[in-house]
Amino acid sequence: MRNAFRIAGFSRIVCSLVALLALLCVCGCRASELSPLSAVSRPYLALYDCERMRLGETDLLADFSHVSLELRAKGFVYTAETADGTLLKEEGAYGYDEAAGTLTLFSRRGAFRARLEDGEIVLVKQYGDRIFYALFRS
């Protein structure tokens, strides 16, 4: 009797595996349709410190003791501390285009497109007749 239960249990497992394999064959996807490993691992998720920030000829970084941009799995956090100790913080979402190497930050202040390459985020934006430039490194 005991042997019959073992055989029945084993045959249930085998039937379940066969059904799962059949389901994967019918509903599965091709390996070429899967996203690359880098999209899953997201190596760009990091804390980036601002090394340069200019508006035209004016060095904006001189007014801050620390500026950083952190890319997280669910969004970004921009943090800046002014020379007098005031903490500024902005959060939002972002999109990353791996093929183009571009990062688009979305916040309540608008959308900003940046270049992300080799652990550096470079943000360039035109404001009137002046250009804003910021360099962040991880």
mmCIF file of C-alpha atoms in Angstrom:
data_model
loop_
_atom_site.group_PDB
_atom_site.id
_atom_site.type_symbol
_atom_site.label_atom_id
_atom_site.label_comp_id
_atom_site.label_asym_id
_atom_site.label_seq_id
_atom_site.Cartn_x
_atom_site.Cartn_y
_atom_site.Cartn_z
ATOM 1 C CA MET A 1 0.000 0.000 0.000
ATOM 2 C CA ARG A 2 2.819 2.353 0.921
ATOM 3 C CA ASN A 3 4.470 1.767 -2.450
ATOM 4 C CA ALA A 4 1.264 2.720 -4.274
ATOM 5 C CA PHE A 5 1.239 6.130 -2.525
ATOM 6 C CA ARG A 6 4.849 6.721 -3.573
ATOM 7 C CA ILE A 7 4.079 5.866 -7.188
ATOM 8 C CA ALA A 8 0.949 8.038 -7.168
ATOM 9 C CA GLY A 9 2.884 10.971 -5.626
ATOM 10 C CA PHE A 10 5.711 10.568 -8.110
ATOM 11 C CA SER A 11 3.327 10.380 -11.077
ATOM 12 C CA ARG A 12 1.599 13.594 -9.874
ATOM 13 C CA ILE A 13 4.945 15.381 -9.823
ATOM 14 C CA VAL A 14 5.846 14.105 -13.289
ATOM 15 C CA CYS A 15 2.425 15.096 -14.656
ATOM 16 C CA SER A 16 2.778 18.561 -13.122
ATOM 17 C CA LEU A 17 6.204 19.033 -14.694
ATOM 18 C CA VAL A 18 4.969 17.864 -18.097
ATOM 19 C CA ALA A 19 1.990 20.240 -17.873
ATOM 20 C CA LEU A 20 4.300 23.119 -16.915
ATOM 21 C CA LEU A 21 6.653 22.390 -19.819
ATOM 22 C CA ALA A 22 3.709 22.176 -22.228
ATOM 23 C CA LEU A 23 2.400 25.501 -20.952
ATOM 24 C CA LEU A 24 5.807 27.124 -21.415
ATOM 25 C CA CYS A 25 6.060 25.779 -24.953
ATOM 26 C CA VAL A 26 2.640 27.130 -25.870
ATOM 27 C CA CYS A 27 2.813 30.464 -24.025
ATOM 28 C CA GLY A 28 6.553 30.969 -23.759
ATOM 29 C CA CYS A 29 8.560 33.704 -25.372
ATOM 30 C CA ARG A 30 11.683 33.647 -27.450
ATOM 31 C CA ALA A 31 15.048 34.322 -25.860
ATOM 32 C CA SER A 32 15.585 37.172 -28.328
ATOM 33 C CA GLU A 33 12.502 38.922 -26.922
ATOM 34 C CA LEU A 34 13.842 38.917 -23.378
ATOM 35 C CA SER A 35 15.466 42.098 -22.107
ATOM 36 C CA PRO A 36 19.246 42.080 -21.710
ATOM 37 C CA LEU A 37 20.770 41.265 -18.340
ATOM 38 C CA SER A 38 21.910 44.869 -17.898
ATOM 39 C CA ALA A 39 18.269 45.984 -17.949
ATOM 40 C CA VAL A 40 17.537 43.630 -15.079
ATOM 41 C CA SER A 41 20.674 44.354 -13.046
ATOM 42 C CA ARG A 42 20.530 48.145 -13.677
ATOM 43 C CA PRO A 43 24.182 48.981 -12.960
ATOM 44 C CA TYR A 44 23.418 52.717 -13.180
ATOM 45 C CA LEU A 45 21.559 52.655 -9.842
ATOM 46 C CA ALA A 46 23.941 54.601 -7.614
ATOM 47 C CA LEU A 47 24.613 57.812 -5.724
ATOM 48 C CA TYR A 48 26.184 60.462 -7.966
ATOM 49 C CA ASP A 49 28.002 63.462 -6.467
ATOM 50 C CA CYS A 50 27.983 66.744 -8.344
ATOM 51 C CA GLU A 51 31.464 67.824 -9.382
ATOM 52 C CA ARG A 52 30.573 70.771 -11.639
ATOM 53 C CA MET A 53 27.501 72.976 -11.952
ATOM 54 C CA ARG A 54 27.461 76.138 -14.041
ATOM 55 C CA LEU A 55 24.931 78.543 -15.505
ATOM 56 C CA GLY A 56 26.720 80.359 -18.270
ATOM 57 C CA GLU A 57 29.953 81.624 -16.720
ATOM 58 C CA THR A 58 28.629 81.440 -13.131
ATOM 59 C CA ASP A 59 29.827 78.582 -10.905
ATOM 60 C CA LEU A 60 26.690 77.482 -9.042
ATOM 61 C CA LEU A 61 28.480 74.806 -7.033
ATOM 62 C CA ALA A 62 30.231 77.513 -4.998
ATOM 63 C CA ASP A 63 26.872 78.241 -3.291
ATOM 64 C CA PHE A 64 26.469 74.637 -2.070
ATOM 65 C CA SER A 65 28.345 72.465 0.399
ATOM 66 C CA HIS A 66 27.053 69.265 -1.223
ATOM 67 C CA VAL A 67 24.901 68.281 -4.220
ATOM 68 C CA SER A 68 23.985 64.708 -5.138
ATOM 69 C CA LEU A 69 21.662 62.726 -7.366
ATOM 70 C CA GLU A 70 20.669 59.208 -6.394
ATOM 71 C CA LEU A 71 19.123 56.844 -8.916
ATOM 72 C CA ARG A 72 16.984 54.266 -7.146
ATOM 73 C CA ALA A 73 14.911 51.369 -8.452
ATOM 74 C CA LYS A 74 11.685 53.364 -8.058
ATOM 75 C CA GLY A 75 12.876 56.884 -8.931
ATOM 76 C CA PHE A 76 15.502 59.497 -8.187
ATOM 77 C CA VAL A 77 16.324 61.809 -5.290
ATOM 78 C CA TYR A 78 18.190 65.081 -5.854
ATOM 79 C CA THR A 79 19.660 66.562 -2.670
ATOM 80 C CA ALA A 80 21.509 69.842 -2.269
ATOM 81 C CA GLU A 81 22.770 71.535 0.855
ATOM 82 C CA THR A 82 23.449 75.248 0.589
ATOM 83 C CA ALA A 83 26.469 76.892 2.187
ATOM 84 C CA ASP A 84 24.241 78.200 5.007
ATOM 85 C CA GLY A 85 22.923 74.662 5.755
ATOM 86 C CA THR A 86 19.533 74.766 4.020
ATOM 87 C CA LEU A 87 18.614 71.341 2.649
ATOM 88 C CA LEU A 88 16.892 71.180 -0.750
ATOM 89 C CA LYS A 89 15.371 67.924 -1.944
ATOM 90 C CA GLU A 90 13.563 66.938 -5.132
ATOM 91 C CA GLU A 91 12.183 63.498 -5.964
ATOM 92 C CA GLY A 92 10.784 62.122 -9.165
ATOM 93 C CA ALA A 93 10.740 59.380 -11.725
ATOM 94 C CA TYR A 94 13.188 58.688 -14.519
ATOM 95 C CA GLY A 95 13.513 56.738 -17.719
ATOM 96 C CA TYR A 96 16.715 55.256 -19.060
ATOM 97 C CA ASP A 97 17.349 54.518 -22.723
ATOM 98 C CA GLU A 98 20.271 52.107 -22.709
ATOM 99 C CA ALA A 99 20.746 52.168 -26.491
ATOM 100 C CA ALA A 100 21.005 55.974 -26.614
ATOM 101 C CA GLY A 101 22.712 56.300 -23.216
ATOM 102 C CA THR A 102 20.206 58.938 -22.134
ATOM 103 C CA LEU A 103 18.512 59.462 -18.819
ATOM 104 C CA THR A 104 15.319 61.505 -18.571
ATOM 105 C CA LEU A 105 14.409 62.868 -15.143
ATOM 106 C CA PHE A 106 10.763 63.743 -14.491
ATOM 107 C CA SER A 107 9.885 65.979 -11.542
ATOM 108 C CA ARG A 108 7.305 68.607 -10.705
ATOM 109 C CA ARG A 109 9.717 71.165 -12.218
ATOM 110 C CA GLY A 110 9.626 69.480 -15.604
ATOM 111 C CA ALA A 111 11.610 66.918 -17.577
ATOM 112 C CA PHE A 112 15.361 67.004 -17.960
ATOM 113 C CA ARG A 113 17.359 64.867 -20.353
ATOM 114 C CA ALA A 114 20.923 63.881 -19.497
ATOM 115 C CA ARG A 115 23.663 61.669 -20.872
ATOM 116 C CA LEU A 116 24.622 58.693 -18.706
ATOM 117 C CA GLU A 117 27.903 57.025 -19.527
ATOM 118 C CA ASP A 118 30.725 55.346 -17.593
ATOM 119 C CA GLY A 119 29.449 56.379 -14.177
ATOM 120 C CA GLU A 120 28.854 60.009 -15.204
ATOM 121 C CA ILE A 121 25.649 61.945 -15.647
ATOM 122 C CA VAL A 122 25.993 65.068 -17.772
ATOM 123 C CA LEU A 123 23.056 67.463 -17.821
ATOM 124 C CA VAL A 124 22.981 70.340 -20.321
ATOM 125 C CA LYS A 125 19.954 72.618 -20.672
ATOM 126 C CA GLN A 126 19.417 75.960 -22.365
ATOM 127 C CA TYR A 127 17.921 78.754 -20.212
ATOM 128 C CA GLY A 128 17.426 81.825 -22.364
ATOM 129 C CA ASP A 129 20.829 82.843 -23.662
ATOM 130 C CA ARG A 130 22.720 80.842 -21.000
ATOM 131 C CA ILE A 131 23.512 77.158 -20.764
ATOM 132 C CA PHE A 132 23.141 75.148 -17.567
ATOM 133 C CA TYR A 133 25.769 72.410 -17.208
ATOM 134 C CA ALA A 134 26.067 69.833 -14.425
ATOM 135 C CA LEU A 135 28.403 66.850 -14.062
ATOM 136 C CA PHE A 136 27.622 64.078 -11.553
ATOM 137 C CA ARG A 137 29.956 61.118 -10.892
ATOM 138 C CA SER A 138 29.304 57.899 -9.000
#
